[in-house]
mmCIF file of C-alpha atoms and ligand atoms in Angstrom:
data_model
loop_
_atom_site.group_PDB
_atom_site.id
_atom_site.type_symbol
_atom_site.label_atom_id
_atom_site.label_comp_id
_atom_site.label_asym_id
_atom_site.label_seq_id
_atom_site.Cartn_x
_atom_site.Cartn_y
_atom_site.Cartn_z
ATOM 1 C CA MET A 1 117.487 99.675 124.837
ATOM 2 C CA ARG A 2 117.847 103.483 124.446
ATOM 3 C CA ASP A 3 120.198 103.325 127.930
ATOM 4 C CA HIS A 4 122.014 100.505 126.485
ATOM 5 C CA LEU A 5 122.499 102.117 123.025
ATOM 6 C CA ALA A 6 123.586 105.539 124.802
ATOM 7 C CA ALA A 7 126.599 103.575 126.268
ATOM 8 C CA THR A 8 127.805 101.845 123.364
ATOM 9 C CA THR A 9 129.272 103.011 120.019
ATOM 10 C CA HIS A 10 127.155 104.613 117.281
ATOM 11 C CA PRO A 11 126.167 102.670 114.988
ATOM 12 C CA ALA A 12 125.651 99.502 117.268
ATOM 13 C CA ARG A 13 125.557 96.242 116.063
ATOM 14 C CA ILE A 14 121.787 94.731 116.914
ATOM 15 C CA LEU A 15 120.973 91.170 116.756
ATOM 16 C CA ILE A 16 117.361 90.680 116.285
ATOM 17 C CA LEU A 17 116.250 86.947 117.199
ATOM 18 C CA GLY A 18 112.956 85.971 115.365
ATOM 19 C CA GLY A 19 110.942 86.331 112.167
ATOM 20 C CA GLY A 20 107.561 87.717 113.109
ATOM 21 C CA LEU A 21 106.187 91.109 112.958
ATOM 22 C CA VAL A 22 107.672 92.425 116.012
ATOM 23 C CA ALA A 23 111.112 91.508 114.528
ATOM 24 C CA ALA A 24 110.742 92.694 111.356
ATOM 25 C CA GLU A 25 109.140 96.182 112.888
ATOM 26 C CA THR A 26 112.060 96.423 115.459
ATOM 27 C CA ALA A 27 114.879 95.622 113.057
ATOM 28 C CA SER A 28 113.286 98.329 110.388
ATOM 29 C CA LEU A 29 113.236 100.916 113.575
ATOM 30 C CA PHE A 30 116.804 100.239 114.490
ATOM 31 C CA CYS A 31 117.803 100.625 110.773
ATOM 32 C CA GLN A 32 116.084 103.840 110.387
ATOM 33 C CA ALA A 33 118.083 105.127 113.582
ATOM 34 C CA GLY A 34 121.421 104.176 111.532
ATOM 35 C CA HIS A 35 122.216 101.050 113.416
ATOM 36 C CA ASP A 36 123.660 97.902 111.902
ATOM 37 C CA VAL A 37 120.905 95.272 112.151
ATOM 38 C CA ALA A 38 121.262 91.307 111.848
ATOM 39 C CA LEU A 39 117.987 89.416 111.488
ATOM 40 C CA ILE A 40 118.254 85.697 112.713
ATOM 41 C CA ALA A 41 115.475 83.736 112.115
ATOM 42 C CA ARG A 42 114.745 79.908 112.052
ATOM 43 C CA SER A 43 112.486 80.145 108.919
ATOM 44 C CA PRO A 44 114.346 80.545 105.414
ATOM 45 C CA LEU A 45 111.252 82.981 104.694
ATOM 46 C CA PRO A 46 110.476 84.787 107.872
ATOM 47 C CA GLY A 47 106.780 85.635 108.652
ATOM 48 C CA ALA A 48 105.491 83.074 105.736
ATOM 49 C CA THR A 49 103.402 81.420 108.643
ATOM 50 C CA ALA A 50 101.808 84.611 109.932
ATOM 51 C CA ILE A 51 101.181 86.564 106.833
ATOM 52 C CA GLY A 52 101.722 83.834 103.934
ATOM 53 C CA GLU A 53 104.594 83.218 101.361
ATOM 54 C CA HIS A 54 104.176 86.271 98.888
ATOM 55 C CA ALA A 55 103.947 89.094 101.503
ATOM 56 C CA ALA A 56 106.998 87.486 103.299
ATOM 57 C CA GLN A 57 109.002 87.244 100.343
ATOM 58 C CA ARG A 58 108.339 91.016 99.621
ATOM 59 C CA LEU A 59 109.301 91.612 103.059
ATOM 60 C CA LEU A 60 112.446 89.675 102.855
ATOM 61 C CA ASP A 61 113.615 91.646 99.672
ATOM 62 C CA LEU A 62 113.010 94.916 101.865
ATOM 63 C CA HIS A 63 115.045 93.759 104.763
ATOM 64 C CA ARG A 64 117.869 92.596 102.391
ATOM 65 C CA THR A 65 118.207 96.190 101.251
ATOM 66 C CA GLN A 66 118.821 97.388 105.015
ATOM 67 C CA LEU A 67 120.333 94.701 107.113
ATOM 68 C CA SER A 68 122.089 91.472 107.042
ATOM 69 C CA THR A 69 120.297 88.152 107.544
ATOM 70 C CA HIS A 70 120.955 84.700 108.967
ATOM 71 C CA LEU A 71 117.966 82.683 107.744
ATOM 72 C CA GLY A 72 117.256 78.983 108.309
ATOM 73 C CA ARG A 73 119.474 79.104 111.407
ATOM 74 C CA THR A 74 118.828 78.435 115.104
ATOM 75 C CA PRO A 75 121.035 79.628 117.803
ATOM 76 C CA ARG A 76 123.060 76.996 119.661
ATOM 77 C CA ALA A 77 124.565 79.015 122.219
ATOM 78 C CA ILE A 78 124.781 82.842 123.407
ATOM 79 C CA ARG A 79 128.011 84.062 125.084
ATOM 80 C CA THR A 80 127.649 87.536 126.677
ATOM 81 C CA GLN A 81 130.366 90.287 127.831
ATOM 82 C CA PRO A 82 129.887 93.670 129.037
ATOM 83 C CA GLY A 83 128.696 95.659 126.012
ATOM 84 C CA HIS A 84 129.298 92.625 123.437
ATOM 85 C CA LEU A 85 127.682 89.154 122.768
ATOM 86 C CA THR A 86 128.198 86.208 120.404
ATOM 87 C CA ILE A 87 125.833 83.883 119.178
ATOM 88 C CA ASP A 88 126.612 80.538 117.643
ATOM 89 C CA LEU A 89 124.479 79.306 115.101
ATOM 90 C CA ASP A 90 123.556 75.810 114.016
ATOM 91 C CA ASP A 91 125.593 75.974 110.839
ATOM 92 C CA GLY A 92 128.785 76.748 112.582
ATOM 93 C CA THR A 93 128.643 80.494 111.781
ATOM 94 C CA ARG A 94 128.755 83.182 114.545
ATOM 95 C CA ALA A 95 126.962 86.555 114.649
ATOM 96 C CA GLU A 96 128.461 89.431 117.048
ATOM 97 C CA GLY A 97 126.830 92.115 118.435
ATOM 98 C CA ASN A 98 126.511 94.902 120.958
ATOM 99 C CA LEU A 99 123.021 93.878 122.091
ATOM 100 C CA ALA A 100 120.262 91.046 121.001
ATOM 101 C CA ILE A 101 116.607 91.552 121.193
ATOM 102 C CA VAL A 102 114.373 88.000 121.545
ATOM 103 C CA ALA A 103 111.277 88.446 119.438
ATOM 104 C CA HIS A 104 110.323 84.452 119.376
ATOM 105 C CA GLY A 105 106.612 85.206 120.408
ATOM 106 C CA THR A 106 104.144 84.848 123.206
ATOM 107 C CA VAL A 107 102.547 82.082 125.350
ATOM 108 C CA PRO A 108 99.167 82.551 127.000
ATOM 109 C CA ALA A 109 99.479 83.458 130.796
ATOM 110 C CA ALA A 110 96.168 81.902 132.237
ATOM 111 C CA PRO A 111 95.419 81.476 135.915
ATOM 112 C CA ALA A 112 95.064 78.210 137.550
ATOM 113 C CA PRO A 113 93.884 75.743 136.636
ATOM 114 C CA TRP A 114 94.722 76.526 132.814
ATOM 115 C CA THR A 115 98.466 77.552 133.491
ATOM 116 C CA GLY A 116 100.476 76.067 130.771
ATOM 117 C CA PRO A 117 101.460 76.831 127.136
ATOM 118 C CA ASP A 118 97.987 75.809 125.929
ATOM 119 C CA GLY A 119 95.873 78.665 127.031
ATOM 120 C CA ILE A 120 92.209 78.433 127.707
ATOM 121 C CA ALA A 121 90.340 76.092 125.142
ATOM 122 C CA VAL A 122 87.318 77.898 123.931
ATOM 123 C CA ASP A 123 84.352 76.951 121.541
ATOM 124 C CA ASP A 124 83.562 79.110 118.313
ATOM 125 C CA HIS A 125 81.316 80.952 120.472
ATOM 126 C CA LEU A 126 84.346 81.818 122.972
ATOM 127 C CA ARG A 127 82.699 79.580 125.778
ATOM 128 C CA HIS A 128 85.013 77.399 127.805
ATOM 129 C CA LEU A 129 85.321 74.353 125.513
ATOM 130 C CA HIS A 130 84.903 71.999 128.392
ATOM 131 C CA THR A 131 82.304 73.515 130.512
ATOM 132 C CA PRO A 132 80.165 75.307 128.310
ATOM 133 C CA GLY A 133 77.008 75.520 130.474
ATOM 134 C CA GLN A 134 79.293 77.357 133.272
ATOM 135 C CA ARG A 135 79.031 80.591 131.605
ATOM 136 C CA LEU A 136 82.821 80.774 131.566
ATOM 137 C CA TYR A 137 84.322 82.522 128.630
ATOM 138 C CA ALA A 138 87.758 83.427 127.205
ATOM 139 C CA ALA A 139 88.893 86.107 124.662
ATOM 140 C CA GLY A 140 92.153 87.675 123.386
ATOM 141 C CA GLY A 141 95.943 85.997 123.465
ATOM 142 C CA VAL A 142 94.854 83.737 126.047
ATOM 143 C CA ALA A 143 92.084 81.910 124.096
ATOM 144 C CA ALA A 144 92.721 78.863 121.989
ATOM 145 C CA HIS A 145 89.871 78.700 119.634
ATOM 146 C CA HIS A 146 88.513 75.430 118.664
ATOM 147 C CA HIS A 147 86.215 76.398 115.618
ATOM 148 C CA HIS A 148 84.070 73.638 113.776
ATOM 149 C CA GLU A 149 85.496 74.645 110.246
ATOM 150 C CA LEU A 150 88.579 76.647 111.063
ATOM 151 C CA GLY A 151 90.062 73.951 113.575
ATOM 152 C CA THR A 152 92.215 75.287 116.439
ATOM 153 C CA TYR A 153 93.986 78.510 116.439
ATOM 154 C CA ARG A 154 95.207 81.463 118.611
ATOM 155 C CA ILE A 155 95.666 84.879 117.596
ATOM 156 C CA ASP A 156 97.426 87.671 119.639
ATOM 157 C CA HIS A 157 96.916 91.002 118.467
ATOM 158 C CA TRP A 158 95.306 93.978 119.873
ATOM 159 C CA ASP A 159 92.228 94.668 117.514
ATOM 160 C CA ASP A 160 91.506 91.049 117.202
ATOM 161 C CA ALA A 161 91.722 90.671 121.334
ATOM 162 C CA THR A 162 89.217 93.574 121.543
ATOM 163 C CA ALA A 163 86.738 91.875 118.899
ATOM 164 C CA GLN A 164 86.789 88.498 120.721
ATOM 165 C CA GLY A 165 86.313 90.260 124.051
ATOM 166 C CA ALA A 166 82.895 91.913 122.228
ATOM 167 C CA HIS A 167 82.119 88.702 120.795
ATOM 168 C CA ALA A 168 82.304 86.853 124.378
ATOM 169 C CA ALA A 169 80.123 89.254 125.966
ATOM 170 C CA SER A 170 77.313 89.010 123.170
ATOM 171 C CA THR A 171 77.729 85.070 123.684
ATOM 172 C CA LEU A 172 76.916 85.530 127.251
ATOM 173 C CA LEU A 173 73.956 88.074 126.781
ATOM 174 C CA HIS A 174 72.703 85.124 124.306
ATOM 175 C CA ASP A 175 73.053 82.502 127.084
ATOM 176 C CA LEU A 176 71.169 84.611 129.284
ATOM 177 C CA GLY A 177 68.510 84.932 127.041
ATOM 178 C CA LEU A 178 69.025 88.602 126.499
ATOM 179 C CA ALA A 179 70.227 88.515 122.890
ATOM 180 C CA ASN A 180 70.244 86.810 119.657
ATOM 181 C CA ASP A 181 72.740 84.397 118.937
ATOM 182 C CA PRO A 182 76.074 86.151 117.567
ATOM 183 C CA GLY A 183 77.068 83.188 115.577
ATOM 184 C CA PRO A 184 80.549 81.614 115.742
ATOM 185 C CA TYR A 185 83.587 84.080 116.032
ATOM 186 C CA VAL A 186 85.710 84.494 112.941
ATOM 187 C CA PRO A 187 88.878 86.510 112.868
ATOM 188 C CA THR A 188 88.380 89.611 110.460
ATOM 189 C CA SER A 189 90.344 92.399 112.719
ATOM 190 C CA LEU A 190 92.966 94.580 110.961
ATOM 191 C CA PHE A 191 96.651 94.662 111.944
ATOM 192 C CA SER A 192 99.380 96.579 110.352
ATOM 193 C CA ALA A 193 103.266 96.990 110.832
ATOM 194 C CA ARG A 194 105.445 99.678 109.378
ATOM 195 C CA ILE A 195 108.555 98.278 107.864
ATOM 196 C CA HIS A 196 111.401 99.914 106.331
ATOM 197 C CA GLY A 197 109.169 102.815 105.121
ATOM 198 C CA HIS A 198 106.231 100.419 103.990
ATOM 199 C CA THR A 199 103.165 99.465 105.622
ATOM 200 C CA LEU A 200 102.258 95.979 105.907
ATOM 201 C CA THR A 201 98.136 95.867 106.283
ATOM 202 C CA GLY A 202 96.286 92.481 107.026
ATOM 203 C CA ALA A 203 92.895 91.471 107.949
ATOM 204 C CA GLY A 204 91.704 88.069 109.271
ATOM 205 C CA HIS A 205 94.181 85.473 110.108
ATOM 206 C CA PRO A 206 96.246 84.330 107.008
ATOM 207 C CA GLY A 207 97.828 81.417 109.269
ATOM 208 C CA LEU A 208 94.406 79.343 108.775
ATOM 209 C CA ALA A 209 94.521 79.588 104.925
ATOM 210 C CA ASP A 210 95.239 76.373 102.736
ATOM 211 C CA ALA A 211 95.805 78.780 99.541
ATOM 212 C CA ALA A 212 96.619 82.048 98.462
ATOM 213 C CA ARG A 213 96.266 84.132 95.381
ATOM 214 C CA ILE A 214 97.750 87.531 94.112
ATOM 215 C CA ALA A 215 94.891 89.617 93.754
ATOM 216 C CA SER A 216 97.185 92.750 92.947
ATOM 217 C CA THR A 217 100.743 93.105 92.409
ATOM 218 C CA ASP A 218 101.028 96.653 92.312
ATOM 219 C CA PRO A 219 100.316 97.549 95.328
ATOM 220 C CA LEU A 220 100.732 93.840 96.409
ATOM 221 C CA LEU A 221 97.569 92.440 97.618
ATOM 222 C CA ILE A 222 96.998 88.628 98.516
ATOM 223 C CA VAL A 223 93.814 86.974 99.385
ATOM 224 C CA HIS A 224 94.280 83.875 101.613
ATOM 225 C CA GLU A 225 91.422 81.265 101.218
ATOM 226 C CA ARG A 226 90.498 78.240 102.983
ATOM 227 C CA ASN A 227 88.291 75.662 101.344
ATOM 228 C CA GLY A 228 87.850 78.499 98.286
ATOM 229 C CA LEU A 229 86.637 80.930 100.949
ATOM 230 C CA PRO A 230 88.376 84.098 101.459
ATOM 231 C CA ILE A 231 89.134 84.307 105.082
ATOM 232 C CA ALA A 232 92.292 86.898 105.059
ATOM 233 C CA ALA A 233 93.969 89.498 103.158
ATOM 234 C CA THR A 234 97.393 91.075 103.388
ATOM 235 C CA GLY A 235 98.929 93.766 101.503
ATOM 236 C CA LEU A 236 101.830 95.946 101.007
ATOM 237 C CA ASP A 237 100.984 99.878 101.020
ATOM 238 C CA ALA A 238 97.629 98.482 100.100
ATOM 239 C CA ALA A 239 95.355 99.464 103.064
ATOM 240 C CA PRO A 240 92.317 100.744 101.082
ATOM 241 C CA LEU A 241 92.265 97.388 99.311
ATOM 242 C CA VAL A 242 92.693 95.391 102.456
ATOM 243 C CA LEU A 243 89.761 97.292 103.943
ATOM 244 C CA GLN A 244 87.622 96.600 101.016
ATOM 245 C CA TRP A 245 88.487 92.867 101.200
ATOM 246 C CA ARG A 246 87.813 92.887 104.924
ATOM 247 C CA ASN A 247 84.134 93.123 104.263
ATOM 248 C CA ARG A 248 84.232 90.151 101.748
ATOM 249 C CA LEU A 249 85.893 87.627 104.068
ATOM 250 C CA PHE A 250 83.792 84.734 105.098
ATOM 251 C CA THR A 251 81.533 85.241 102.243
ATOM 252 C CA ARG A 252 81.073 82.544 99.635
ATOM 253 C CA THR A 253 79.822 84.899 96.933
ATOM 254 C CA SER A 254 83.063 87.157 97.214
ATOM 255 C CA SER A 255 85.646 84.394 96.068
ATOM 256 C CA ALA A 256 84.466 84.867 92.839
ATOM 257 C CA GLN A 257 84.868 88.424 92.623
HETATM 258 C C1 FAD B 1 106.404 93.926 121.988
HETATM 259 C C2 FAD B 1 105.137 93.442 121.469
HETATM 260 C C3 FAD B 1 104.633 94.158 120.615
HETATM 261 C C4 FAD B 1 103.277 94.276 120.223
HETATM 262 N N1 FAD B 1 102.758 95.105 119.143
HETATM 263 C C5 FAD B 1 101.542 94.843 118.616
HETATM 264 C C6 FAD B 1 101.066 95.704 117.490
HETATM 265 O O1 FAD B 1 101.899 96.674 117.041
HETATM 266 N N2 FAD B 1 99.865 95.636 117.372
HETATM 267 C C7 FAD B 1 98.993 94.599 117.679
HETATM 268 O O2 FAD B 1 97.988 94.420 117.154
HETATM 269 N N3 FAD B 1 99.527 93.872 118.812
HETATM 270 C C8 FAD B 1 100.811 94.088 119.027
HETATM 271 N N4 FAD B 1 101.240 93.357 120.151
HETATM 272 C C9 FAD B 1 100.229 91.956 120.791
HETATM 273 C C10 FAD B 1 99.281 92.507 121.620
HETATM 274 O O3 FAD B 1 99.831 93.474 122.900
HETATM 275 C C11 FAD B 1 98.326 91.466 122.247
HETATM 276 O O4 FAD B 1 97.786 90.733 121.254
HETATM 277 C C12 FAD B 1 97.289 92.192 123.165
HETATM 278 O O5 FAD B 1 97.663 93.050 124.192
HETATM 279 C C13 FAD B 1 96.273 91.143 123.918
HETATM 280 O O6 FAD B 1 95.423 91.447 124.461
HETATM 281 P P1 FAD B 1 94.771 90.881 125.703
HETATM 282 O O7 FAD B 1 94.127 91.568 126.338
HETATM 283 O O8 FAD B 1 94.359 89.430 125.446
HETATM 284 O O9 FAD B 1 96.136 90.340 126.662
HETATM 285 P P2 FAD B 1 97.326 91.221 127.400
HETATM 286 O O10 FAD B 1 97.081 92.890 126.735
HETATM 287 O O11 FAD B 1 98.287 90.716 127.599
HETATM 288 O O12 FAD B 1 96.538 91.785 128.753
HETATM 289 C C14 FAD B 1 96.430 90.572 129.744
HETATM 290 C C15 FAD B 1 96.207 91.309 131.260
HETATM 291 O O13 FAD B 1 95.619 90.250 132.069
HETATM 292 C C16 FAD B 1 96.722 90.303 133.277
HETATM 293 N N5 FAD B 1 96.590 89.102 133.915
HETATM 294 C C17 FAD B 1 97.489 88.249 133.401
HETATM 295 N N6 FAD B 1 97.557 86.983 134.194
HETATM 296 C C18 FAD B 1 96.789 87.304 135.359
HETATM 297 C C19 FAD B 1 96.014 86.748 136.363
HETATM 298 N N7 FAD B 1 96.566 85.479 136.674
HETATM 299 N N8 FAD B 1 95.099 87.295 137.091
HETATM 300 C C20 FAD B 1 94.898 88.645 136.858
HETATM 301 N N9 FAD B 1 95.510 89.258 135.673
HETATM 302 C C21 FAD B 1 96.382 88.814 134.920
HETATM 303 C C22 FAD B 1 97.939 91.043 132.733
HETATM 304 O O14 FAD B 1 98.648 91.724 133.778
HETATM 305 C C23 FAD B 1 97.390 92.115 131.764
HETATM 306 O O15 FAD B 1 96.955 93.283 132.210
HETATM 307 C C24 FAD B 1 102.346 93.064 120.880
HETATM 308 C C25 FAD B 1 103.140 92.360 121.720
HETATM 309 C C26 FAD B 1 104.188 92.539 122.100
HETATM 310 C C27 FAD B 1 104.821 91.595 123.384
#
């Protein structure tokens, strides 16, 4: 991208397709570098599925001070010419730019026989779901979790991938009779992104929640709950609060605090 930008006018017009954290952080970096950025997202509230509506709304407010948006829109056609491209959107409007970045997420890349978009199905201990006795485990972005209470989910970020690897190792040691049962895996890892001069920090997987409540407005801290149990926390410029809440996730007594 640096090479492309060196060969084009400054500021360049940059189209970012996607509404997740990678799109938001990328858009923010280009704004900071003085470029003219447009964010194109299918969701009217980008990031709401991943970080919840409250934090997503706050991020959108930040975006609107820095860049233009095409929200609730899907690209229908992309036409490219050297140094210029046009994206036709489903409402009949057009976005023009010098370059575009697609940040539409990831799919697992598993070896045969699990090739395909579904990844490797694991139980709540990260054992292969369909052959639990064969001592086959999966962890990280390739693992599709089937948790007895949390349902089916997949998480794709660094710290959670590492935590899953450690948990799979503990399960293996247990299955070999060498360690105690580590219990079901629950996601509590931290993630963060720097966006328009602010730091979004989260713990756990907000996408698994069925409710969210604002625990603090300034700084913004959201606690995400499932069946009344706190399972994730997100905050803007609220890292210390998120760290405190991380210790309370998946504990029944904490929801009343
Ligand atoms: C652009 C981008 C930005 C990101 N930014 C962040 C961020 O800021 N913070 C964050 O927490 N996460 C971020 N992530 C997500 C993070 O990179 C992943 O969640 C993390 O790398 C997952 O770790 P993993 O070990 O499961 O998989 P990977 O890191 O993808 O490692 C998989 C490894 O397996 C190898 N492999 C694949 N198929 C085979 C095969 N058939 N045989 C042998 N080897 C194979 C691959 O070559 C690779 O080395 C980002 C991702 C992207 C794409």
